[in-house]
PDB file of C-alpha atoms in Angstrom:
ATOM      1  CA  MET A   1    -126.892 -64.875  60.049  1.00 59.00           C
ATOM      2  CA  LYS A   2    -127.384 -66.934  56.905  1.00 77.00           C
ATOM      3  CA  ILE A   3    -130.684 -68.748  56.507  1.00 83.00           C
ATOM      4  CA  GLN A   4    -132.231 -70.963  53.893  1.00 90.00           C
ATOM      5  CA  ILE A   5    -135.289 -69.589  52.122  1.00 93.00           C
ATOM      6  CA  ASP A   6    -137.882 -72.192  51.195  1.00 95.00           C
ATOM      7  CA  GLU A   7    -140.909 -71.913  48.898  1.00 95.00           C
ATOM      8  CA  VAL A   8    -143.178 -70.715  51.712  1.00 96.00           C
ATOM      9  CA  ASP A   9    -140.719 -67.939  52.622  1.00 96.00           C
ATOM     10  CA  GLN A  10    -140.561 -66.940  48.954  1.00 96.00           C
ATOM     11  CA  LYS A  11    -144.350 -66.832  48.787  1.00 96.00           C
ATOM     12  CA  ILE A  12    -144.518 -64.714  51.956  1.00 97.00           C
ATOM     13  CA  LEU A  13    -141.945 -62.309  50.549  1.00 96.00           C
ATOM     14  CA  SER A  14    -143.867 -62.072  47.271  1.00 95.00           C
ATOM     15  CA  TYR A  15    -147.025 -61.010  49.096  1.00 95.00           C
ATOM     16  CA  LEU A  16    -145.163 -58.518  51.288  1.00 95.00           C
ATOM     17  CA  ILE A  17    -143.374 -56.979  48.292  1.00 92.00           C
ATOM     18  CA  LYS A  18    -146.714 -56.375  46.580  1.00 91.00           C
ATOM     19  CA  ASN A  19    -148.404 -55.025  49.704  1.00 92.00           C
ATOM     20  CA  ALA A  20    -146.535 -54.618  53.000  1.00 92.00           C
ATOM     21  CA  ARG A  21    -149.843 -53.969  54.768  1.00 92.00           C
ATOM     22  CA  ILE A  22    -151.451 -57.284  53.791  1.00 95.00           C
ATOM     23  CA  PRO A  23    -152.781 -59.037  56.906  1.00 96.00           C
ATOM     24  CA  PHE A  24    -150.692 -62.011  57.981  1.00 96.00           C
ATOM     25  CA  LEU A  25    -153.856 -64.113  58.176  1.00 96.00           C
ATOM     26  CA  GLU A  26    -154.493 -63.506  54.483  1.00 97.00           C
ATOM     27  CA  ILE A  27    -150.943 -64.638  53.678  1.00 97.00           C
ATOM     28  CA  ALA A  28    -151.480 -67.656  55.948  1.00 97.00           C
ATOM     29  CA  ARG A  29    -154.634 -68.660  54.037  1.00 96.00           C
ATOM     30  CA  GLU A  30    -152.791 -68.338  50.709  1.00 95.00           C
ATOM     31  CA  CYS A  31    -149.828 -70.366  51.991  1.00 95.00           C
ATOM     32  CA  GLY A  32    -151.916 -72.987  53.770  1.00 95.00           C
ATOM     33  CA  ILE A  33    -150.258 -72.493  57.169  1.00 96.00           C
ATOM     34  CA  SER A  34    -151.239 -70.809  60.433  1.00 96.00           C
ATOM     35  CA  GLY A  35    -151.058 -67.103  61.175  1.00 95.00           C
ATOM     36  CA  ALA A  36    -148.608 -67.866  63.978  1.00 96.00           C
ATOM     37  CA  ALA A  37    -146.320 -69.636  61.500  1.00 96.00           C
ATOM     38  CA  ILE A  38    -146.399 -66.558  59.246  1.00 97.00           C
ATOM     39  CA  HIS A  39    -145.454 -64.338  62.203  1.00 96.00           C
ATOM     40  CA  GLN A  40    -142.561 -66.657  63.080  1.00 96.00           C
ATOM     41  CA  ARG A  41    -141.309 -66.778  59.502  1.00 96.00           C
ATOM     42  CA  VAL A  42    -141.531 -63.007  59.043  1.00 96.00           C
ATOM     43  CA  LYS A  43    -139.658 -62.516  62.334  1.00 95.00           C
ATOM     44  CA  LYS A  44    -136.982 -64.982  61.123  1.00 95.00           C
ATOM     45  CA  LEU A  45    -136.669 -63.023  57.842  1.00 95.00           C
ATOM     46  CA  GLU A  46    -136.403 -59.740  59.777  1.00 94.00           C
ATOM     47  CA  ASP A  47    -133.775 -61.139  62.145  1.00 93.00           C
ATOM     48  CA  ALA A  48    -131.755 -62.389  59.160  1.00 94.00           C
ATOM     49  CA  GLY A  49    -131.824 -58.908  57.600  1.00 93.00           C
ATOM     50  CA  ILE A  50    -133.843 -60.060  54.584  1.00 94.00           C
ATOM     51  CA  ILE A  51    -136.790 -57.864  55.574  1.00 95.00           C
ATOM     52  CA  ASP A  52    -135.936 -54.380  56.781  1.00 92.00           C
ATOM     53  CA  GLY A  53    -139.165 -52.680  57.792  1.00 87.00           C
ATOM     54  CA  SER A  54    -141.983 -51.570  55.560  1.00 85.00           C
ATOM     55  CA  ARG A  55    -142.885 -48.219  54.080  1.00 81.00           C
ATOM     56  CA  PHE A  56    -145.480 -46.106  52.416  1.00 81.00           C
ATOM     57  CA  ILE A  57    -144.886 -44.972  48.856  1.00 81.00           C
ATOM     58  CA  VAL A  58    -145.689 -41.311  48.293  1.00 85.00           C
ATOM     59  CA  LYS A  59    -146.416 -40.389  44.681  1.00 89.00           C
ATOM     60  CA  PRO A  60    -144.618 -37.125  43.867  1.00 91.00           C
ATOM     61  CA  ARG A  61    -147.081 -36.155  41.134  1.00 90.00           C
ATOM     62  CA  ALA A  62    -149.930 -36.263  43.636  1.00 92.00           C
ATOM     63  CA  LEU A  63    -148.041 -33.565  45.566  1.00 93.00           C
ATOM     64  CA  GLY A  64    -147.501 -31.403  42.481  1.00 93.00           C
ATOM     65  CA  TYR A  65    -143.996 -32.543  41.502  1.00 94.00           C
ATOM     66  CA  GLU A  66    -144.314 -33.090  37.752  1.00 94.00           C
ATOM     67  CA  VAL A  67    -140.609 -33.264  36.838  1.00 95.00           C
ATOM     68  CA  CYS A  68    -138.154 -35.946  37.893  1.00 95.00           C
ATOM     69  CA  ALA A  69    -134.569 -35.296  36.807  1.00 96.00           C
ATOM     70  CA  PHE A  70    -131.277 -37.077  37.266  1.00 97.00           C
ATOM     71  CA  VAL A  71    -128.309 -34.734  37.471  1.00 98.00           C
ATOM     72  CA  GLY A  72    -124.705 -35.783  37.081  1.00 98.00           C
ATOM     73  CA  ILE A  73    -122.427 -33.507  39.103  1.00 97.00           C
ATOM     74  CA  ILE A  74    -118.753 -33.030  38.300  1.00 96.00           C
ATOM     75  CA  LEU A  75    -116.465 -31.437  40.905  1.00 96.00           C
ATOM     76  CA  ASP A  76    -113.505 -29.107  40.374  1.00 93.00           C
ATOM     77  CA  HIS A  77    -111.416 -31.155  42.819  1.00 91.00           C
ATOM     78  CA  ALA A  78    -111.997 -34.426  44.656  1.00 86.00           C
ATOM     79  CA  HIS A  79    -111.124 -32.920  48.059  1.00 89.00           C
ATOM     80  CA  GLN A  80    -114.298 -30.779  47.839  1.00 91.00           C
ATOM     81  CA  TYR A  81    -116.445 -33.892  48.186  1.00 90.00           C
ATOM     82  CA  LYS A  82    -117.583 -33.400  51.811  1.00 93.00           C
ATOM     83  CA  MET A  83    -118.339 -29.690  51.402  1.00 94.00           C
ATOM     84  CA  VAL A  84    -120.420 -30.358  48.288  1.00 95.00           C
ATOM     85  CA  VAL A  85    -122.327 -33.208  49.991  1.00 95.00           C
ATOM     86  CA  ASP A  86    -123.195 -30.866  52.871  1.00 96.00           C
ATOM     87  CA  SER A  87    -124.527 -28.311  50.380  1.00 97.00           C
ATOM     88  CA  ILE A  88    -126.499 -30.938  48.437  1.00 96.00           C
ATOM     89  CA  GLU A  89    -128.167 -32.139  51.644  1.00 95.00           C
ATOM     90  CA  ALA A  90    -129.587 -28.637  52.112  1.00 96.00           C
ATOM     91  CA  ILE A  91    -131.453 -28.706  48.778  1.00 97.00           C
ATOM     92  CA  PRO A  92    -134.960 -30.090  49.445  1.00 96.00           C
ATOM     93  CA  GLU A  93    -135.606 -30.932  45.775  1.00 96.00           C
ATOM     94  CA  ILE A  94    -132.764 -33.485  45.839  1.00 96.00           C
ATOM     95  CA  VAL A  95    -134.260 -36.729  47.101  1.00 95.00           C
ATOM     96  CA  GLU A  96    -131.319 -39.067  46.380  1.00 95.00           C
ATOM     97  CA  CYS A  97    -127.576 -38.599  46.056  1.00 96.00           C
ATOM     98  CA  HIS A  98    -125.179 -41.333  44.941  1.00 96.00           C
ATOM     99  CA  PHE A  99    -121.391 -41.256  44.761  1.00 94.00           C
ATOM    100  CA  THR A 100    -120.307 -42.726  41.422  1.00 94.00           C
ATOM    101  CA  THR A 101    -117.234 -43.550  39.398  1.00 92.00           C
ATOM    102  CA  GLY A 102    -116.832 -42.564  35.782  1.00 92.00           C
ATOM    103  CA  ASN A 103    -118.010 -39.263  34.343  1.00 92.00           C
ATOM    104  CA  TYR A 104    -119.728 -37.905  37.441  1.00 96.00           C
ATOM    105  CA  THR A 105    -118.710 -37.551  41.052  1.00 95.00           C
ATOM    106  CA  PHE A 106    -122.363 -37.650  42.117  1.00 96.00           C
ATOM    107  CA  LEU A 107    -125.631 -38.614  40.516  1.00 97.00           C
ATOM    108  CA  VAL A 108    -128.614 -36.963  42.191  1.00 97.00           C
ATOM    109  CA  LYS A 109    -132.340 -37.406  41.728  1.00 96.00           C
ATOM    110  CA  MET A 110    -134.412 -34.244  41.882  1.00 96.00           C
ATOM    111  CA  LEU A 111    -138.155 -33.678  42.053  1.00 96.00           C
ATOM    112  CA  CYS A 112    -139.462 -30.301  40.868  1.00 96.00           C
ATOM    113  CA  ARG A 113    -142.887 -28.791  40.237  1.00 96.00           C
ATOM    114  CA  ASP A 114    -142.153 -28.024  36.580  1.00 96.00           C
ATOM    115  CA  ASN A 115    -139.296 -27.329  34.161  1.00 96.00           C
ATOM    116  CA  GLN A 116    -138.989 -23.727  35.329  1.00 97.00           C
ATOM    117  CA  HIS A 117    -138.579 -24.888  38.927  1.00 98.00           C
ATOM    118  CA  LEU A 118    -135.921 -27.378  37.770  1.00 97.00           C
ATOM    119  CA  MET A 119    -134.033 -24.647  35.892  1.00 97.00           C
ATOM    120  CA  ASP A 120    -134.207 -22.375  38.935  1.00 98.00           C
ATOM    121  CA  VAL A 121    -132.745 -25.023  41.246  1.00 98.00           C
ATOM    122  CA  LEU A 122    -130.033 -25.949  38.739  1.00 97.00           C
ATOM    123  CA  ILE A 123    -128.929 -22.415  37.896  1.00 97.00           C
ATOM    124  CA  ASN A 124    -129.493 -20.597  41.174  1.00 97.00           C
ATOM    125  CA  THR A 125    -128.671 -23.328  43.679  1.00 97.00           C
ATOM    126  CA  LEU A 126    -126.884 -26.460  42.486  1.00 97.00           C
ATOM    127  CA  GLN A 127    -124.515 -24.832  40.003  1.00 96.00           C
ATOM    128  CA  ASN A 128    -123.643 -22.124  42.546  1.00 96.00           C
ATOM    129  CA  ILE A 129    -122.207 -24.581  45.059  1.00 97.00           C
ATOM    130  CA  ASP A 130    -118.476 -23.983  45.511  1.00 95.00           C
ATOM    131  CA  GLY A 131    -116.645 -26.910  43.981  1.00 95.00           C
ATOM    132  CA  VAL A 132    -119.297 -27.846  41.398  1.00 97.00           C
ATOM    133  CA  SER A 133    -117.631 -27.573  38.016  1.00 96.00           C
ATOM    134  CA  LYS A 134    -120.395 -28.866  35.769  1.00 96.00           C
ATOM    135  CA  THR A 135    -123.770 -30.592  35.776  1.00 97.00           C
ATOM    136  CA  GLU A 136    -125.551 -32.702  33.186  1.00 97.00           C
ATOM    137  CA  THR A 137    -129.299 -33.183  33.472  1.00 97.00           C
ATOM    138  CA  LEU A 138    -131.490 -36.024  32.260  1.00 95.00           C
ATOM    139  CA  ILE A 139    -135.235 -35.625  32.628  1.00 92.00           C
ATOM    140  CA  SER A 140    -137.240 -38.747  33.314  1.00 87.00           C
ATOM    141  CA  LEU A 141    -140.405 -39.181  31.272  1.00 83.00           C
ATOM    142  CA  ASP A 142    -141.959 -41.323  33.980  1.00 69.00           C
ATOM    143  CA  GLN A 143    -141.375 -40.865  37.705  1.00 51.00           C
ATOM    144  CA  THR A 144    -142.324 -44.340  38.730  1.00 54.00           C
ATOM    145  CA  VAL A 145    -141.437 -47.740  37.465  1.00 47.00           C
ATOM    146  CA  ASP A 146    -143.537 -50.360  39.167  1.00 47.00           C
ATOM    147  CA  ARG A 147    -141.616 -53.560  38.950  1.00 45.00           C
ATOM    148  CA  GLU A 148    -142.537 -56.710  40.788  1.00 46.00           C
ATOM    149  CA  ILE A 149    -139.567 -58.646  42.095  1.00 44.00           C
ATOM    150  CA  LYS A 150    -139.781 -62.291  41.153  1.00 46.00           C
ATOM    151  CA  LEU A 151    -138.287 -64.710  43.646  1.00 48.00           C
TER     152      LEU A 151
END
């Protein structure tokens, strides 16, 4: 379903992007329309697939995860893809896994308590998966990038 987004919809989305828990009545006051109109517009945006739920953001550092690393994984053979994915899913430190083209078969995001924990997971778990030929690790200096989306 394709819908047209007007300035009011853009304003609503801007508020929801900043804070998904903002009361609809507060958005209504800012937009100069009724709370019921906000509800209807948000429902329309949900039905169109523009809004897909809301979520809480958990800060890994607050839970003791000081190291965020991106690891490029290279496989011995392409046919090992499914087996390696199954093994990756069993590693709790891996929070994202993306299939890529280019140098890596997969790019994963890992959260670890410290560098020693990262080394342990890399050496004793990830690099021991049958089919993993090589890994390359990039450590992020900052786990979060807060970026407001401008509409």
